[in-house]
PDB file of C-alpha atoms in Angstrom:
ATOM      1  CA  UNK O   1     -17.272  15.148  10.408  1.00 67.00           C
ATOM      2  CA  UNK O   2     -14.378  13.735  11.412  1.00 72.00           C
ATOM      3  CA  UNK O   3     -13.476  14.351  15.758  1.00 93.00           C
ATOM      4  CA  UNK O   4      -9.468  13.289  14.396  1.00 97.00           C
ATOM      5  CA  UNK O   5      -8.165  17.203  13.746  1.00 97.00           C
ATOM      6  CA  UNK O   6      -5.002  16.908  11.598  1.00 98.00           C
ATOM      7  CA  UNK O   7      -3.353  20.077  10.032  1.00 97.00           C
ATOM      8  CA  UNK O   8      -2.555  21.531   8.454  1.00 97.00           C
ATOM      9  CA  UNK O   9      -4.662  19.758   4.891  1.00 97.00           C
ATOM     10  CA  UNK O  10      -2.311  20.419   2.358  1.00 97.00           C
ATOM     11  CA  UNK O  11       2.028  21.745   2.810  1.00 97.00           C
ATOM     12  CA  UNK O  12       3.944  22.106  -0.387  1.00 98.00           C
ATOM     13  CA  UNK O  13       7.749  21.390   0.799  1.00 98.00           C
ATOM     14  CA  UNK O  14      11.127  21.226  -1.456  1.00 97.00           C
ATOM     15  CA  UNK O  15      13.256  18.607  -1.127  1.00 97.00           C
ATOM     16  CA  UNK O  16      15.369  18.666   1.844  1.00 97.00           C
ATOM     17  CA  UNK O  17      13.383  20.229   3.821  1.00 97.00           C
ATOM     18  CA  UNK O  18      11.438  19.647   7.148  1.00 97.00           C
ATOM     19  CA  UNK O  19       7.566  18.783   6.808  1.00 98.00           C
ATOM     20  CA  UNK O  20       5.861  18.980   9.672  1.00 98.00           C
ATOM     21  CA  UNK O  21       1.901  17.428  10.362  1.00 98.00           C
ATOM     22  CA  UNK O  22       0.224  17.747  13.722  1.00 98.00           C
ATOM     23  CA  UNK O  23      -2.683  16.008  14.565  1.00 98.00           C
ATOM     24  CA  UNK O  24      -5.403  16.066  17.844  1.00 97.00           C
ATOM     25  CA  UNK O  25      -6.896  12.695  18.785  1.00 96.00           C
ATOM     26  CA  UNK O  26     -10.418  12.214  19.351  1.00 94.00           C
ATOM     27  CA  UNK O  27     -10.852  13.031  22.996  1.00 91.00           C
ATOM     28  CA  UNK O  28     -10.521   9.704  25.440  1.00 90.00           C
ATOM     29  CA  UNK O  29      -8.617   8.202  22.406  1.00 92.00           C
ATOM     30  CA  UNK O  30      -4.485   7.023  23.912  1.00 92.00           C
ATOM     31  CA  UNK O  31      -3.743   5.074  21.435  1.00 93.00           C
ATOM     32  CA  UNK O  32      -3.165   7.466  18.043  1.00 95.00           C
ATOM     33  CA  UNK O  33      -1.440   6.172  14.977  1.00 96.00           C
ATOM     34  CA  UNK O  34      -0.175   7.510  11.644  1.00 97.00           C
ATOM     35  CA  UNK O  35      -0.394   5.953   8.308  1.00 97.00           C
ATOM     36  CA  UNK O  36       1.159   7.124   4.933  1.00 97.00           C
ATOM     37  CA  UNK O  37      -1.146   7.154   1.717  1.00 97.00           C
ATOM     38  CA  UNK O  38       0.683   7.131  -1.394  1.00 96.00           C
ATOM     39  CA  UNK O  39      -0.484   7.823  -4.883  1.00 94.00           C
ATOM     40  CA  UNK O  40      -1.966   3.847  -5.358  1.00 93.00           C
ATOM     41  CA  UNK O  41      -3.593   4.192  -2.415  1.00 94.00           C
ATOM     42  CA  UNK O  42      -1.842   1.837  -0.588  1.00 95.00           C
ATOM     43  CA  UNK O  43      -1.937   2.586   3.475  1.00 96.00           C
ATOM     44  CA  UNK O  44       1.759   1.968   5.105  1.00 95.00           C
ATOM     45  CA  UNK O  45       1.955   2.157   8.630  1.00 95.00           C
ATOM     46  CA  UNK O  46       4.043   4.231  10.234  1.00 96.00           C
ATOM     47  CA  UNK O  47       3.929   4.752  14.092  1.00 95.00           C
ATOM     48  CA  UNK O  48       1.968   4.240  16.893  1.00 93.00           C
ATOM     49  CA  UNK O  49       1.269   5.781  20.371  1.00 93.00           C
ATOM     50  CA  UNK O  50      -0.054   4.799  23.773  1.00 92.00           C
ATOM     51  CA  UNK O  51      -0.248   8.126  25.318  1.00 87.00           C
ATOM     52  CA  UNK O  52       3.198   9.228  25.254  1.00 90.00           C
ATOM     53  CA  UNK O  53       5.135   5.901  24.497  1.00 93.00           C
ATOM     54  CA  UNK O  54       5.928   4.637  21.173  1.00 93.00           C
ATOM     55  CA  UNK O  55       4.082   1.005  20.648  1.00 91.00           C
ATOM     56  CA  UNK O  56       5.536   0.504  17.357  1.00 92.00           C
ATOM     57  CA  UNK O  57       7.557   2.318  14.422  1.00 92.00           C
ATOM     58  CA  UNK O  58       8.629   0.851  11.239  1.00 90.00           C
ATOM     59  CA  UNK O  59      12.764   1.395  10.096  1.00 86.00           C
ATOM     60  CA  UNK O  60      11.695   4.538   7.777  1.00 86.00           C
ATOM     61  CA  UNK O  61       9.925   5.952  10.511  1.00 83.00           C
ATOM     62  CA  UNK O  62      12.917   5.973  13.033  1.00 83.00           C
ATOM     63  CA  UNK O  63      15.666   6.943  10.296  1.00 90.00           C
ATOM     64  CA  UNK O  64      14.078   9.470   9.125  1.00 93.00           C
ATOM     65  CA  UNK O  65      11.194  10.514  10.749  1.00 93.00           C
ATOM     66  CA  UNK O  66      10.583  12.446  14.216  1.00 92.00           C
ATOM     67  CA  UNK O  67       7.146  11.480  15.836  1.00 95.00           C
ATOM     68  CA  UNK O  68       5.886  12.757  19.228  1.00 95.00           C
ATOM     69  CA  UNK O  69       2.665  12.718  21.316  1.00 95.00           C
ATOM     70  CA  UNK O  70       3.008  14.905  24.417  1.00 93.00           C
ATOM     71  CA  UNK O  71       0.626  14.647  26.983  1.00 89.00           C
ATOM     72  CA  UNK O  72      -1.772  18.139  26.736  1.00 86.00           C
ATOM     73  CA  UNK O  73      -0.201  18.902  22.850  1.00 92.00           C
ATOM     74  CA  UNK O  74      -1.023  17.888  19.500  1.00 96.00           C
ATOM     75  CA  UNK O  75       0.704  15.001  18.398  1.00 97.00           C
ATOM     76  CA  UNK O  76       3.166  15.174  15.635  1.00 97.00           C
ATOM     77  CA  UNK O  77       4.845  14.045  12.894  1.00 97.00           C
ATOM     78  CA  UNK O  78       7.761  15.409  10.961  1.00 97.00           C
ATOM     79  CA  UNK O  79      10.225  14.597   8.218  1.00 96.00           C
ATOM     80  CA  UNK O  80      13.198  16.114   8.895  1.00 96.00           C
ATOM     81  CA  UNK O  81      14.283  15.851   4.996  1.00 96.00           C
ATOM     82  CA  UNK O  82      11.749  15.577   2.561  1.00 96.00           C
ATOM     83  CA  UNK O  83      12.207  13.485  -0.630  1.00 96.00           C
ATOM     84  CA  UNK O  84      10.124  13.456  -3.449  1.00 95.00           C
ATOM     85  CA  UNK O  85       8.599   9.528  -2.682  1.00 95.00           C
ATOM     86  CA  UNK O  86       7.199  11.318   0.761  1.00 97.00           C
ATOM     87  CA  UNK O  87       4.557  12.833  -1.428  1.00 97.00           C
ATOM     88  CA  UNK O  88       1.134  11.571   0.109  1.00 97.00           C
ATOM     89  CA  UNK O  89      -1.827  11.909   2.331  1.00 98.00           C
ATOM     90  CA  UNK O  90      -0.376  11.432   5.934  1.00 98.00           C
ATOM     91  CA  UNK O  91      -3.423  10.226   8.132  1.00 98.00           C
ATOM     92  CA  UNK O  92      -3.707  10.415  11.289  1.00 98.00           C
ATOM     93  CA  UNK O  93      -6.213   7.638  13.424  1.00 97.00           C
ATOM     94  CA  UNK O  94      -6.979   7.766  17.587  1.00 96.00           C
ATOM     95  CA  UNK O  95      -8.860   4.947  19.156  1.00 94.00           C
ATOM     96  CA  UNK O  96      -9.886   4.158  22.858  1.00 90.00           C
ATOM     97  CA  UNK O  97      -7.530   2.229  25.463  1.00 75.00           C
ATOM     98  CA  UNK O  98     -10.115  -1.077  25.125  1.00 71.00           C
ATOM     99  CA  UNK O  99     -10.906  -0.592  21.703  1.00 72.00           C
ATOM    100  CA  UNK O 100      -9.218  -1.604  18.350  1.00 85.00           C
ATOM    101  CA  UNK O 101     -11.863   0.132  15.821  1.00 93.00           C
ATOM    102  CA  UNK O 102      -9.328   3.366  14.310  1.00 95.00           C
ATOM    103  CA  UNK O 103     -11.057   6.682  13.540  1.00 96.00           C
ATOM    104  CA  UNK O 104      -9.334   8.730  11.074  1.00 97.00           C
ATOM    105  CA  UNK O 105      -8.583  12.472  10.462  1.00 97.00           C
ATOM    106  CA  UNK O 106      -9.142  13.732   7.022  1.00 97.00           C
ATOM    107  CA  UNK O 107      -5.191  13.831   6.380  1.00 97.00           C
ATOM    108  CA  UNK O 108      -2.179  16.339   5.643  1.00 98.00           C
ATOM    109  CA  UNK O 109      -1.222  16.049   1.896  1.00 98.00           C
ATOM    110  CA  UNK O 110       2.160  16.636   1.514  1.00 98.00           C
ATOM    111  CA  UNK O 111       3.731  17.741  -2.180  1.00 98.00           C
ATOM    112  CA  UNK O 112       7.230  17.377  -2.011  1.00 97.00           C
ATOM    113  CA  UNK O 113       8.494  19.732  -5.234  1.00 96.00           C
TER     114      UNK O 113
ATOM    115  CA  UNK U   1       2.808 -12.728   8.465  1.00 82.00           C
ATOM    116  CA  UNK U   2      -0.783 -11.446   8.706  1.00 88.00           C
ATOM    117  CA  UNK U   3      -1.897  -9.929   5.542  1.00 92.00           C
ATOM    118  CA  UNK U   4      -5.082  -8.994   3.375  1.00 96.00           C
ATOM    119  CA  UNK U   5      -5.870  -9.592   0.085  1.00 96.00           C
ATOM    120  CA  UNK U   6      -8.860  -7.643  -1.262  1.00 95.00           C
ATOM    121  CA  UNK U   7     -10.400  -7.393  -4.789  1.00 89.00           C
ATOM    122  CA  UNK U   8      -7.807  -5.332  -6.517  1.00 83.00           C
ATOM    123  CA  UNK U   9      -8.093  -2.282  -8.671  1.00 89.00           C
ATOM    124  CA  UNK U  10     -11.483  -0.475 -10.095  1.00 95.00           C
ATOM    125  CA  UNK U  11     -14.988  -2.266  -9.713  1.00 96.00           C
ATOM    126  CA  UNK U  12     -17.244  -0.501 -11.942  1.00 96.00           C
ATOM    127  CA  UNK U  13     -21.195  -1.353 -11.382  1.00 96.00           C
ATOM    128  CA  UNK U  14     -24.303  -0.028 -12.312  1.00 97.00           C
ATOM    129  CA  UNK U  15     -26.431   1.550 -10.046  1.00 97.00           C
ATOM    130  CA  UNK U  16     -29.616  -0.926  -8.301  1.00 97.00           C
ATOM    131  CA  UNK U  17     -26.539  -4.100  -9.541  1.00 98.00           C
ATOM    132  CA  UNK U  18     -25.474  -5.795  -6.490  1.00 98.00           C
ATOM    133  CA  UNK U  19     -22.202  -5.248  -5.106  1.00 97.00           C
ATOM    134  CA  UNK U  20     -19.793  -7.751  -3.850  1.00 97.00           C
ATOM    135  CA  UNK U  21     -16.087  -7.245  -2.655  1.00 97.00           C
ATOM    136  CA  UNK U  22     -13.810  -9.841  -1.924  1.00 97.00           C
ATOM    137  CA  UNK U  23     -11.632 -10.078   0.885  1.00 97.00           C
ATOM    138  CA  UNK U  24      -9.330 -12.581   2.446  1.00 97.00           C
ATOM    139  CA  UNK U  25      -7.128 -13.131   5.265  1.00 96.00           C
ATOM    140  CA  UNK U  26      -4.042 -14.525   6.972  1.00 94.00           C
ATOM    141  CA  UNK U  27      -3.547 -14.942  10.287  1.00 90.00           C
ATOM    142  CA  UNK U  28      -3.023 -17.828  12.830  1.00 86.00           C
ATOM    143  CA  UNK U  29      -4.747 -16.156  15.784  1.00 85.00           C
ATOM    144  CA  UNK U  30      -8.667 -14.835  16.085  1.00 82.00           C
ATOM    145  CA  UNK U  31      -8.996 -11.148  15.745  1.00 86.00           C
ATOM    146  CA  UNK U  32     -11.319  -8.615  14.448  1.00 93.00           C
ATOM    147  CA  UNK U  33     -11.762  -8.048  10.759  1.00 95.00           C
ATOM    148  CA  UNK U  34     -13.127  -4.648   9.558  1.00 97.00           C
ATOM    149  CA  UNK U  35     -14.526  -2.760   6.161  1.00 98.00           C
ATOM    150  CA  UNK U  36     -13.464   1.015   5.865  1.00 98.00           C
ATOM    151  CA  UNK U  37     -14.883   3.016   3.171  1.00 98.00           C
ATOM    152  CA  UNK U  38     -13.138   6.361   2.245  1.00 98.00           C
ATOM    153  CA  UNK U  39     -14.989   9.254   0.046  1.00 97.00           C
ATOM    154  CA  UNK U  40     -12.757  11.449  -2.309  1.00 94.00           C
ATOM    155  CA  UNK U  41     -10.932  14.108   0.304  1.00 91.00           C
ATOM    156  CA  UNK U  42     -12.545  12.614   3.128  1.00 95.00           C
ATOM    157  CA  UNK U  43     -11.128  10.722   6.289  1.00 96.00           C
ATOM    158  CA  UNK U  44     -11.322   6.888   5.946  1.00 97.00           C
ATOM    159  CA  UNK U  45     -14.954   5.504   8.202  1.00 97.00           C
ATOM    160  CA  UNK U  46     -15.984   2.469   9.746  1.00 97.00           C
ATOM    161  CA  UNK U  47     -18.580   0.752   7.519  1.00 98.00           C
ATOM    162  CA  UNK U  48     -18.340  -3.423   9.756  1.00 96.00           C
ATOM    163  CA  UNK U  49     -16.876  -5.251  12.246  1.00 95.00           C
ATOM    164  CA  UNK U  50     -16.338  -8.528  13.297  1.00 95.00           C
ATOM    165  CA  UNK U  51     -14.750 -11.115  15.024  1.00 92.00           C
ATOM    166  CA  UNK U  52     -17.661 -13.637  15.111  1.00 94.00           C
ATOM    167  CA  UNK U  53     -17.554 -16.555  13.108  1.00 95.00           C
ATOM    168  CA  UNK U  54     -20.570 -16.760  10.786  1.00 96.00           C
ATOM    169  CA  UNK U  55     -22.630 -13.989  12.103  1.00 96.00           C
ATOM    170  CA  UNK U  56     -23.793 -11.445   9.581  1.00 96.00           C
ATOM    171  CA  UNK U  57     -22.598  -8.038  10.488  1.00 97.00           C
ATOM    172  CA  UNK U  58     -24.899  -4.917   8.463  1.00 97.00           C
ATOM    173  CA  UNK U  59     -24.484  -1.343   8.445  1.00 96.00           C
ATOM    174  CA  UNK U  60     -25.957   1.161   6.120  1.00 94.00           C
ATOM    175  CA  UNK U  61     -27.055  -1.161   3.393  1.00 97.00           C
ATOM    176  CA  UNK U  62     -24.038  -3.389   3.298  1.00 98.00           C
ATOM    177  CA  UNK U  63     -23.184  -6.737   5.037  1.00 98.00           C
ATOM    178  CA  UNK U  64     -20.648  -9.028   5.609  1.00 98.00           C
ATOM    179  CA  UNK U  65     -19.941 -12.126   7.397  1.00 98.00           C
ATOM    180  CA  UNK U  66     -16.623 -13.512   9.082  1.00 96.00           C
ATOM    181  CA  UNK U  67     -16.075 -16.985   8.169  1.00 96.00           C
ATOM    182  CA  UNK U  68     -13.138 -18.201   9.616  1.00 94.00           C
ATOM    183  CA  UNK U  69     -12.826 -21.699   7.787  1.00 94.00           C
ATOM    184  CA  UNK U  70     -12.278 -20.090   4.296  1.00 96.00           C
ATOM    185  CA  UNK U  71     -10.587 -16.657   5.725  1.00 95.00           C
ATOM    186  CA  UNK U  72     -12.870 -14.592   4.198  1.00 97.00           C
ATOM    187  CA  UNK U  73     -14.571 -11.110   5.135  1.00 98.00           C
ATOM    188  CA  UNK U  74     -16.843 -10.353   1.690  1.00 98.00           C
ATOM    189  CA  UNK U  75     -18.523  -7.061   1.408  1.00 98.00           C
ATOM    190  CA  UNK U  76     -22.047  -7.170   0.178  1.00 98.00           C
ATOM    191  CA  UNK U  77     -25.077  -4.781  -1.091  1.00 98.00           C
ATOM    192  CA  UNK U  78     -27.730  -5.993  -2.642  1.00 97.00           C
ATOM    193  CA  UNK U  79     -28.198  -2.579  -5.023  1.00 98.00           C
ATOM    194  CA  UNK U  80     -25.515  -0.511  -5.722  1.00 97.00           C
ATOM    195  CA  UNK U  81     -26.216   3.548  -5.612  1.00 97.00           C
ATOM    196  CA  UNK U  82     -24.169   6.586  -6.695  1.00 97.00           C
ATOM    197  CA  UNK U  83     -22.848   7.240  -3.377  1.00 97.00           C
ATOM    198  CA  UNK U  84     -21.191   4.093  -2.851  1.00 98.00           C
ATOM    199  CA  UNK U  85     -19.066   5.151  -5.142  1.00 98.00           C
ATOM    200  CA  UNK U  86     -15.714   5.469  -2.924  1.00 98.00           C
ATOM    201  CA  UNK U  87     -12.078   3.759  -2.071  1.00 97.00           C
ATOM    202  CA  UNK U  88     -13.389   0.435   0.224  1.00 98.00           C
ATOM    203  CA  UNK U  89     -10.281  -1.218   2.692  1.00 98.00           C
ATOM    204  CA  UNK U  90     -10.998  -4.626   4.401  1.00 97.00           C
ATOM    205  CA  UNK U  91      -8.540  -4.382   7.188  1.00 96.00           C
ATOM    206  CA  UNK U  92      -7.222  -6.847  10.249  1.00 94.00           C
ATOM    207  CA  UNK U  93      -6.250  -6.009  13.556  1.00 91.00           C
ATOM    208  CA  UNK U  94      -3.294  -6.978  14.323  1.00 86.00           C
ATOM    209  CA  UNK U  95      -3.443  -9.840  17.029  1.00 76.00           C
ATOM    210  CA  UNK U  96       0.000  -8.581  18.726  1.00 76.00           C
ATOM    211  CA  UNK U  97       0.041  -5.620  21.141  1.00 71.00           C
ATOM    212  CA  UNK U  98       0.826  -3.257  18.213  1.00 78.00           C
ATOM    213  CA  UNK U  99      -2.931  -2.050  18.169  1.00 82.00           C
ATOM    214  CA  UNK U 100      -2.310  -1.071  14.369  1.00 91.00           C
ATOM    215  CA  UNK U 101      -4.829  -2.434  11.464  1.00 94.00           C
ATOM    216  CA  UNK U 102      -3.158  -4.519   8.835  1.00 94.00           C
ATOM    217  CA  UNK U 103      -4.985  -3.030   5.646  1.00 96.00           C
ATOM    218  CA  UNK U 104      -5.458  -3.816   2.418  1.00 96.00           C
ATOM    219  CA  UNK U 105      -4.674  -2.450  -1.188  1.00 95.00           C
ATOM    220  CA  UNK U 106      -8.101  -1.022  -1.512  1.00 95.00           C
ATOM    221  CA  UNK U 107     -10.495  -1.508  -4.417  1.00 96.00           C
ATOM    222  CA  UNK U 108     -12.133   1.909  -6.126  1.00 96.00           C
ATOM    223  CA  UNK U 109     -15.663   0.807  -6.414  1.00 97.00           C
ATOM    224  CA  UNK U 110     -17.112   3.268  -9.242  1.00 98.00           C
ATOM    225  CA  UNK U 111     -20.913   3.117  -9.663  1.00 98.00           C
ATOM    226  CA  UNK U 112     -22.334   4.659 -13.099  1.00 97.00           C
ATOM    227  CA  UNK U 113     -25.524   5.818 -13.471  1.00 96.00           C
TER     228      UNK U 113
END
């Protein structure tokens, strides 16, 4: 079983409105990231975290996206307007400080109606 | 940029048939390569790892080895079973200090009885 705790596993949002995934890291993990799994499969990446700094985010990400990891909380992620193409399996991955092997939650699916 | 290309699309075997999935790289710095394997509505796993040239690298039943002259990462099993029957990722960590995994487009390897 996975130690990546991502919830919730499934949100059914209309469009326009805010979809929000939170997600615990495996414990000792800084580094957490979040990919987007779309209906080919394909992984995107989103953003990353080192503790509470932002290591990387692609343009989508910062338009339209709002992504936190406080320190003692459950990181999140949240679309402030959902659109129907944001329908996917948002994963959430931690890994160590040294370490570049990701471990993976099981995902939040969102439907976007 | 760094990229993966991977054997695309559906691989359908049948079971005790070797398995073989082909993946190749780009990138003009050494880094780690890696194998994921992801079960229907279940979080993505580490199956290898590797950043050693020409050393075989085995984990439950599968192998591959890291040759850096022809950029290639090939997953290997010498007899297929029902259970490897999953969504496989060959993935590349990125050698910047994004810590993110470049992935693949996957390949559905579907093993029939």
């Amino acid at each position: 079983n996975s130690k990546v705790i991502q919830t919730p596993r499934y949100l059914v949002k209309g469009q326009g409105q805010k979809a929000k995934m939170r997600c615990i890291p495996e414990k000792g993990h800084p580094v957490v990231f979040w990919y987007q799994q779309n209906k080919n499969n394909e992984f995107k990446f989103l953003i990353n975290f080192q503790n509470q700094e932002v290591l990387q985010q692609i343009d989508m990400t910062e338009k339209r996206f709002s992504a936190e990891c406080p320190s003692n909380s459950p990181c999140s992620l949240e679309i402030q307007s959902s659109e129907a193409g944001d329908s996917a399996l948002y994963l959430c991955a931690s890994s160590r400080n040294s370490g570049n092997t990701l471990y993976f939650g099981e995902g939040s699916r969102l439907i976007v109606v | 940029g760094d990229s993966v290309t991977q054997t695309e699309g559906l691989v359908t075997l049948t079971e005790g048939l070797p398995v073989m999935l082909n993946c190749t790289y780009q990138t003009a710095y050494s880094t780690f390569l890696f194998w994921y394997v992801q079960h229907l509505n279940e979080a993505p796993k580490l199956l290898l790892k590797s950043s050693t040239d020409n050393k075989r690298t085995e984990h439950q039943g599968f192998h591959a080895t890291l040759h850096k002259s022809s950029s290639s990462f090939h997953l290997q099993k010498s007899s297929a079973q029902l259970s490897d029957s999953a969504l496989y990722y060959c993935a590349l960590s990125d050698p910047g200090n994004t810590r993110k995994l470049i992935f693949g487009l996957g390949t559905t390897l579907q093993v029939q009885p």
